[in-house]
Amino acid sequence: MNVMSSALVTGGSGYFGSLLVKKLLEKGISCSILDIIDAPDRPSNVQLFQCDIRDAEAVKAACKNVDVVYHSVAQVPLAKNKELFNSVNIQGTENILAAALANGVQKVVYTSSSSIFGIPKKNPVTETDIPKPLEAYGKAKLEGEHLCKRYIEQGLDISIVRPRTMLGHGRLGIFQILFEWIRQGYNVPVLGKGGNLYQFVHSDDLAEACILAANRPGSELYNCGTDRFGTMRELLEALCQHAKTGSLVKGVPARPTIWAMKATTALGISPLGMYHAMLYGGEMYFDISKANTELGWQPQYSNSEMLIQSYEWYLANRATVLTSSGGSPHRSAVKQGVLNAVKWIL
C-alpha cells in the first residue's frame, strides 16, 4: 500500500469532509481544505483554500504539492437546484480531476452516491450493476463517475467510493426533523408496513474506507454500507424505544403518501428531495464484499447504533444547531415546511 503524507479535501468544511479531515490528522497526514466557507471548527493546522470549485485556476492552485485529493464537495438533494447540481457536481468535478492530473497528484478518491442506482430492481447492489439514476442529483453524481473514468484513461489513479446514506455524530439535514419529532414524542411514519430493508453507513466508517482506498494503488469502485441492518420499521422502532418519549412508528398508505411527497416536493413546500420521496419506502442495500476483501475494510457501526448516536448528538447540541445559520445542509437544521402539519395527524 502507498502511504500518503499530504491531502486536499474538497468540501472539507461540510459534514463528511470535516470528519474526514479529523481522521486524516489523527493518522498524521497533513491536510488542506477547498471550500467556499470556513467552518468555525477548522483545525488551526489545516490550510483553507476558500474558493468556488467551479473556479478552475483556484482549484489548480489548491491541488499543488498534495499526494491525494479526496473529492467530497457536492450539491446535495436538499438544494433542489438542477443547474447547481450540474455546475458543482459535474464541472466542479472536472476541474478537480484536471487539476490533479496537471499537478501529478498520486491519487484521487471520488465520493459518489448510491443515488446513481435510483430504485434498484434487485438487491444487494454490486459494483458491476448498471446505474440508473432517476433524479437530478443521482444523474449529476453518475456523470461525475463518467468523468473519473475519462481521466483514468489519461493516467490519473482514481478510486470511486459509493456510500449508502450517511449517519453519525453531527449528521442533521432531514434527520433533524426525525430527531425533533421523536424528542417531542410525535409519531413517525413508515410506508405500508415498513418492511423494506434499508442500509446506512456511519461517516467514520466511510472515512476509513476512503483512506484505505487512497492507500491502495489502482483505480477501483467500492460500495460501502454497514453489514448490520434490517427494515425501516425496525430501525425507527429501535430509536423510539431508546428515546422513551412516547413516539411510535405508524404505517401510512404507501401509494398516496408517495404521490403526496412528490407533489409537495415539486411545489417547494416540503424539505424533502425527490430522491427521498422515491426511496423512503424502497429497498436498497449494497454488497460490500469487495471493500472487505480488497481494502480490508470492516464497518464498525450497525444501522441502529449510528442512528441512536446521531440522535444523542442532536439532543446534546440542539441549542447550538437551532440558532446557527448557513453552512453545510448536512450539518444544519432544516425548515419542516408542510411536514410540520403532518406530525399532528399521525
Short mmCIF file of C-alpha atoms in Angstrom, two decimals:
data_model
loop_
_atom_site.label_atom_id
_atom_site.label_comp_id
_atom_site.label_asym_id
_atom_site.label_seq_id
_atom_site.Cartn_x
_atom_site.Cartn_y
_atom_site.Cartn_z
CA MET A 1 0.00 0.00 0.00
CA ASN A 2 1.06 3.58 -0.65
CA VAL A 3 1.41 5.94 2.30
CA MET A 4 0.04 9.39 1.52
CA SER A 5 1.52 12.19 3.65
CA SER A 6 -0.46 15.18 2.38
CA ALA A 7 -4.09 15.52 1.35
CA LEU A 8 -6.56 18.05 -0.03
CA VAL A 9 -10.19 17.55 0.99
CA THR A 10 -12.76 19.32 -1.16
CA GLY A 11 -15.85 20.23 0.81
CA GLY A 12 -13.71 20.00 3.94
CA SER A 13 -15.96 22.42 5.83
CA GLY A 14 -19.00 20.20 5.25
CA TYR A 15 -20.35 17.35 7.32
CA PHE A 16 -18.39 14.44 5.86
CA GLY A 17 -15.39 16.47 4.71
CA SER A 18 -14.73 17.84 8.21
CA LEU A 19 -14.88 14.35 9.73
CA LEU A 20 -12.53 13.04 7.05
CA VAL A 21 -10.05 15.82 7.81
CA LYS A 22 -10.15 14.94 11.51
CA LYS A 23 -9.46 11.28 10.79
CA LEU A 24 -6.60 12.12 8.41
CA LEU A 25 -4.99 14.36 11.03
CA GLU A 26 -5.26 11.57 13.59
CA LYS A 27 -3.27 9.40 11.18
CA GLY A 28 -0.53 12.01 10.89
CA ILE A 29 -1.47 13.20 7.40
CA SER A 30 -1.20 16.93 6.73
CA CYS A 31 -4.40 18.38 5.31
CA SER A 32 -5.72 21.33 3.40
CA ILE A 33 -9.32 22.18 2.56
CA LEU A 34 -11.02 23.57 -0.54
CA ASP A 35 -14.39 25.07 0.31
CA ILE A 36 -16.43 28.24 -0.19
CA ILE A 37 -16.90 28.60 3.58
CA ASP A 38 -14.59 28.45 6.55
CA ALA A 39 -16.05 26.25 9.28
CA PRO A 40 -15.57 27.56 12.82
CA ASP A 41 -14.19 24.18 13.90
CA ARG A 42 -11.43 24.06 11.25
CA PRO A 43 -8.19 22.98 12.96
CA SER A 44 -5.54 25.72 13.02
CA ASN A 45 -3.01 23.48 11.26
CA VAL A 46 -5.29 22.93 8.27
CA GLN A 47 -4.90 25.38 5.40
CA LEU A 48 -8.07 26.66 3.76
CA PHE A 49 -8.34 27.42 0.06
CA GLN A 50 -11.54 29.46 0.23
CA CYS A 51 -12.78 29.36 -3.33
CA ASP A 52 -15.51 28.03 -5.58
CA ILE A 53 -14.80 24.60 -7.04
CA ARG A 54 -16.03 25.97 -10.37
CA ASP A 55 -13.02 28.32 -10.46
CA ALA A 56 -10.56 26.19 -12.44
CA GLU A 57 -7.48 28.30 -11.71
CA ALA A 58 -8.13 28.42 -7.97
CA VAL A 59 -8.70 24.66 -7.93
CA LYS A 60 -5.44 24.09 -9.79
CA ALA A 61 -3.56 26.14 -7.20
CA ALA A 62 -5.14 24.18 -4.34
CA CYS A 63 -4.06 20.85 -5.86
CA LYS A 64 -0.36 21.70 -5.86
CA ASN A 65 2.02 19.70 -3.66
CA VAL A 66 -0.50 17.14 -2.37
CA ASP A 67 -0.32 13.37 -2.63
CA VAL A 68 -4.05 12.65 -2.61
CA VAL A 69 -7.24 14.58 -3.29
CA TYR A 70 -10.42 13.48 -1.52
CA HIS A 71 -13.23 14.92 -3.59
CA SER A 72 -16.31 15.11 -1.37
CA VAL A 73 -17.81 18.50 -2.22
CA ALA A 74 -21.26 18.27 -3.78
CA GLN A 75 -24.60 19.97 -4.01
CA VAL A 76 -26.99 17.67 -2.14
CA PRO A 77 -30.65 16.83 -2.93
CA LEU A 78 -31.88 19.34 -0.33
CA ALA A 79 -30.62 22.16 -2.58
CA LYS A 80 -33.17 21.18 -5.27
CA ASN A 81 -31.31 23.14 -7.94
CA LYS A 82 -30.53 21.14 -11.07
CA GLU A 83 -28.28 23.83 -12.54
CA LEU A 84 -26.27 23.94 -9.32
CA PHE A 85 -26.03 20.13 -9.38
CA ASN A 86 -24.55 20.30 -12.87
CA SER A 87 -22.14 23.17 -12.34
CA VAL A 88 -20.80 21.98 -8.97
CA ASN A 89 -21.13 18.22 -9.22
CA ILE A 90 -20.08 17.93 -12.86
CA GLN A 91 -17.99 20.97 -13.85
CA GLY A 92 -16.51 21.18 -10.38
CA THR A 93 -15.52 17.53 -10.54
CA GLU A 94 -13.87 18.01 -13.91
CA ASN A 95 -11.92 20.97 -12.53
CA ILE A 96 -10.62 18.82 -9.67
CA LEU A 97 -9.65 15.93 -11.95
CA ALA A 98 -7.92 18.20 -14.47
CA ALA A 99 -6.02 19.97 -11.68
CA ALA A 100 -4.99 16.66 -10.11
CA LEU A 101 -3.70 15.39 -13.44
CA ALA A 102 -1.81 18.61 -14.16
CA ASN A 103 -0.20 18.63 -10.72
CA GLY A 104 0.83 14.97 -10.73
CA VAL A 105 -1.39 14.03 -7.78
CA GLN A 106 -0.81 10.36 -6.90
CA LYS A 107 -4.42 9.50 -6.07
CA VAL A 108 -7.94 10.91 -6.24
CA VAL A 109 -10.77 9.43 -4.16
CA TYR A 110 -14.17 10.45 -5.52
CA THR A 111 -17.09 10.18 -3.10
CA SER A 112 -20.04 9.22 -5.26
CA SER A 113 -23.56 8.31 -4.11
CA SER A 114 -25.92 5.35 -4.00
CA SER A 115 -28.49 7.62 -5.69
CA ILE A 116 -26.87 6.70 -9.01
CA PHE A 117 -28.79 3.41 -8.79
CA GLY A 118 -32.22 5.00 -8.35
CA ILE A 119 -34.54 2.28 -7.08
CA PRO A 120 -32.67 -0.95 -7.85
CA LYS A 121 -34.55 -3.90 -9.33
CA LYS A 122 -32.50 -6.33 -7.26
CA ASN A 123 -30.53 -6.35 -4.03
CA PRO A 124 -27.81 -6.43 -2.92
CA VAL A 125 -26.37 -3.92 -5.37
CA THR A 126 -22.85 -4.74 -6.56
CA GLU A 127 -20.13 -2.68 -8.23
CA THR A 128 -20.94 -4.34 -11.57
CA ASP A 129 -24.63 -3.41 -11.58
CA ILE A 130 -25.58 -0.77 -14.13
CA PRO A 131 -26.52 2.59 -12.55
CA LYS A 132 -29.93 4.01 -13.43
CA PRO A 133 -30.43 7.33 -11.59
CA LEU A 134 -33.95 8.71 -11.51
CA GLU A 135 -33.45 12.35 -10.50
CA ALA A 136 -31.08 15.28 -10.98
CA TYR A 137 -28.75 14.60 -8.07
CA GLY A 138 -28.16 10.97 -8.99
CA LYS A 139 -27.64 11.85 -12.64
CA ALA A 140 -25.07 14.52 -11.75
CA LYS A 141 -23.15 12.18 -9.45
CA LEU A 142 -23.12 9.49 -12.13
CA GLU A 143 -21.76 12.00 -14.64
CA GLY A 144 -19.00 12.64 -12.12
CA GLU A 145 -18.17 8.92 -12.25
CA HIS A 146 -18.05 9.05 -16.04
CA LEU A 147 -15.60 11.95 -15.80
CA CYS A 148 -13.46 9.88 -13.44
CA LYS A 149 -13.31 7.07 -15.99
CA ARG A 150 -12.20 9.53 -18.69
CA TYR A 151 -9.36 10.77 -16.51
CA ILE A 152 -8.39 7.24 -15.53
CA GLU A 153 -7.84 6.65 -19.26
CA GLN A 154 -5.48 9.64 -19.23
CA GLY A 155 -3.40 8.07 -16.45
CA LEU A 156 -4.92 9.51 -13.28
CA ASP A 157 -5.30 6.99 -10.43
CA ILE A 158 -8.86 7.36 -9.12
CA SER A 159 -10.88 5.24 -6.73
CA ILE A 160 -14.64 5.78 -6.59
CA VAL A 161 -16.33 5.14 -3.25
CA ARG A 162 -20.12 4.84 -3.28
CA PRO A 163 -21.67 5.27 0.17
CA ARG A 164 -25.14 4.39 1.32
CA THR A 165 -26.94 7.18 3.21
CA MET A 166 -24.60 8.59 5.86
CA LEU A 167 -25.31 8.82 9.57
CA GLY A 168 -23.20 9.58 12.63
CA HIS A 169 -22.50 12.27 15.22
CA GLY A 170 -23.35 15.67 13.77
CA ARG A 171 -25.47 14.38 10.88
CA LEU A 172 -28.54 16.56 10.56
CA GLY A 173 -30.37 17.72 7.44
CA ILE A 174 -33.66 15.84 7.13
CA PHE A 175 -32.69 13.63 10.07
CA GLN A 176 -33.00 16.69 12.30
CA ILE A 177 -36.74 16.65 11.57
CA LEU A 178 -36.99 13.00 12.64
CA PHE A 179 -34.97 13.68 15.79
CA GLU A 180 -37.09 16.71 16.73
CA TRP A 181 -40.34 14.79 16.25
CA ILE A 182 -39.12 11.98 18.47
CA ARG A 183 -37.76 14.41 21.05
CA GLN A 184 -41.25 15.91 21.29
CA GLY A 185 -42.95 12.50 21.35
CA TYR A 186 -44.66 12.67 17.96
CA ASN A 187 -45.22 9.50 15.97
CA VAL A 188 -43.10 8.81 12.89
CA PRO A 189 -44.35 7.27 9.63
CA VAL A 190 -43.27 4.31 7.55
CA LEU A 191 -44.73 3.46 4.17
CA GLY A 192 -47.02 0.45 4.38
CA LYS A 193 -45.66 -1.96 6.96
CA GLY A 194 -42.15 -0.52 6.76
CA GLY A 195 -40.72 -3.91 5.86
CA ASN A 196 -38.23 -2.55 3.31
CA LEU A 197 -34.60 -3.43 4.05
CA TYR A 198 -32.53 -0.28 4.17
CA GLN A 199 -28.81 0.16 4.77
CA PHE A 200 -26.87 3.17 6.08
CA VAL A 201 -23.17 3.83 6.61
CA HIS A 202 -21.53 5.64 9.51
CA SER A 203 -19.47 8.66 8.47
CA ASP A 204 -16.46 7.37 10.42
CA ASP A 205 -16.65 4.03 8.63
CA LEU A 206 -16.92 5.80 5.28
CA ALA A 207 -13.92 8.00 6.06
CA GLU A 208 -11.88 4.90 6.89
CA ALA A 209 -12.91 3.30 3.59
CA CYS A 210 -11.84 6.41 1.66
CA ILE A 211 -8.44 6.47 3.36
CA LEU A 212 -7.90 2.77 2.69
CA ALA A 213 -8.86 3.32 -0.96
CA ALA A 214 -6.38 6.19 -1.21
CA ASN A 215 -3.55 3.99 0.03
CA ARG A 216 -4.29 1.20 -2.46
CA PRO A 217 -2.79 1.74 -5.92
CA GLY A 218 -5.06 1.19 -8.88
CA SER A 219 -8.40 2.65 -9.95
CA GLU A 220 -11.36 0.77 -8.48
CA LEU A 221 -15.02 1.07 -7.46
CA TYR A 222 -16.15 0.31 -3.90
CA ASN A 223 -19.65 0.13 -2.46
CA CYS A 224 -19.81 0.98 1.25
CA GLY A 225 -22.52 0.38 3.83
CA THR A 226 -22.97 -1.28 7.19
CA ASP A 227 -23.13 -5.06 7.41
CA ARG A 228 -25.76 -4.94 10.20
CA PHE A 229 -29.11 -3.58 9.08
CA GLY A 230 -32.77 -4.50 8.93
CA THR A 231 -36.10 -2.99 7.94
CA MET A 232 -37.02 0.67 8.11
CA ARG A 233 -39.63 -0.10 10.78
CA GLU A 234 -37.11 -1.99 12.92
CA LEU A 235 -34.67 0.90 12.69
CA LEU A 236 -37.17 3.58 13.68
CA GLU A 237 -38.67 1.44 16.43
CA ALA A 238 -35.19 0.95 17.91
CA LEU A 239 -34.75 4.73 18.07
CA CYS A 240 -38.21 5.29 19.58
CA GLN A 241 -37.56 2.66 22.23
CA HIS A 242 -34.21 4.25 23.03
CA ALA A 243 -35.65 7.77 23.25
CA LYS A 244 -38.54 6.79 25.56
CA THR A 245 -40.55 9.90 24.65
CA GLY A 246 -43.76 8.09 23.67
CA SER A 247 -43.12 8.19 19.92
CA LEU A 248 -44.43 5.22 17.94
CA VAL A 249 -43.87 4.07 14.38
CA LYS A 250 -47.07 4.29 12.35
CA GLY A 251 -47.70 2.77 8.93
CA VAL A 252 -49.27 5.01 6.28
CA PRO A 253 -50.66 4.02 2.86
CA ALA A 254 -47.70 3.81 0.50
CA ARG A 255 -49.03 4.95 -2.88
CA PRO A 256 -50.97 8.07 -1.86
CA THR A 257 -48.19 9.06 0.54
CA ILE A 258 -45.53 8.78 -2.15
CA TRP A 259 -47.72 10.82 -4.50
CA ALA A 260 -48.16 13.49 -1.83
CA MET A 261 -44.41 13.52 -1.07
CA LYS A 262 -43.56 14.02 -4.73
CA ALA A 263 -46.20 16.72 -5.18
CA THR A 264 -45.17 18.75 -2.13
CA THR A 265 -41.51 18.42 -3.11
CA ALA A 266 -42.27 19.67 -6.62
CA LEU A 267 -44.23 22.61 -5.17
CA GLY A 268 -41.32 23.52 -2.91
CA ILE A 269 -43.31 23.22 0.34
CA SER A 270 -41.53 20.12 1.62
CA PRO A 271 -37.90 19.91 2.77
CA LEU A 272 -37.55 16.52 1.10
CA GLY A 273 -35.83 15.99 -2.22
CA MET A 274 -37.37 13.87 -4.96
CA TYR A 275 -34.92 11.08 -4.14
CA HIS A 276 -36.23 10.90 -0.56
CA ALA A 277 -39.80 10.67 -1.81
CA MET A 278 -38.96 7.83 -4.18
CA LEU A 279 -36.82 5.70 -1.90
CA TYR A 280 -38.17 6.07 1.64
CA GLY A 281 -40.41 3.06 1.12
CA GLY A 282 -38.00 1.32 -1.25
CA GLU A 283 -35.42 -1.33 -0.56
CA MET A 284 -31.72 -0.85 -1.13
CA TYR A 285 -28.54 -2.31 0.23
CA PHE A 286 -25.02 -2.82 -1.06
CA ASP A 287 -22.85 -5.90 -1.33
CA ILE A 288 -19.72 -4.67 0.46
CA SER A 289 -17.59 -7.79 -0.05
CA LYS A 290 -15.21 -6.06 -2.48
CA ALA A 291 -14.32 -3.36 0.06
CA ASN A 292 -13.97 -6.06 2.72
CA THR A 293 -11.63 -8.14 0.60
CA GLU A 294 -9.54 -5.58 -1.29
CA LEU A 295 -9.33 -2.83 1.33
CA GLY A 296 -9.59 -4.88 4.50
CA TRP A 297 -12.46 -2.56 5.43
CA GLN A 298 -14.93 -3.57 8.13
CA PRO A 299 -17.77 -1.27 9.21
CA GLN A 300 -17.92 -0.71 12.97
CA TYR A 301 -21.49 0.53 13.36
CA SER A 302 -24.90 -1.05 12.79
CA ASN A 303 -27.90 0.90 11.48
CA SER A 304 -29.45 1.30 14.92
CA GLU A 305 -26.16 2.20 16.62
CA MET A 306 -25.43 5.02 14.21
CA LEU A 307 -28.99 6.40 14.27
CA ILE A 308 -29.07 6.42 18.07
CA GLN A 309 -25.66 8.07 18.18
CA SER A 310 -26.87 10.75 15.75
CA TYR A 311 -29.98 11.35 17.88
CA GLU A 312 -27.99 11.67 21.10
CA TRP A 313 -25.60 14.13 19.42
CA TYR A 314 -28.60 16.19 18.34
CA LEU A 315 -30.01 16.30 21.88
CA ALA A 316 -26.63 17.39 23.26
CA ASN A 317 -26.13 20.09 20.62
CA ARG A 318 -29.72 21.11 19.85
CA ALA A 319 -29.48 24.65 21.21
CA THR A 320 -26.49 25.42 19.01
CA VAL A 321 -27.99 23.70 15.97
CA LEU A 322 -31.23 25.67 16.09
CA THR A 323 -29.53 29.05 16.42
CA SER A 324 -26.80 28.56 13.81
CA SER A 325 -27.27 29.57 10.18
CA GLY A 326 -25.57 28.78 6.90
CA GLY A 327 -23.02 26.04 6.40
CA SER A 328 -23.43 22.55 5.07
CA PRO A 329 -27.04 21.26 4.75
CA HIS A 330 -25.99 18.01 6.40
CA ARG A 331 -24.70 19.91 9.44
CA SER A 332 -27.72 22.21 9.80
CA ALA A 333 -31.35 22.18 10.87
CA VAL A 334 -33.91 22.40 8.08
CA LYS A 335 -37.33 24.01 7.86
CA GLN A 336 -40.10 21.44 8.16
CA GLY A 337 -42.48 23.07 5.70
CA VAL A 338 -45.61 21.01 5.13
CA LEU A 339 -44.22 18.25 7.36
CA ASN A 340 -44.92 20.47 10.36
CA ALA A 341 -48.64 19.79 9.80
CA VAL A 342 -48.21 16.09 9.05
CA LYS A 343 -46.86 15.24 12.51
CA TRP A 344 -50.17 16.23 14.10
CA ILE A 345 -52.20 13.62 12.21
CA LEU A 346 -50.03 10.53 12.68
#
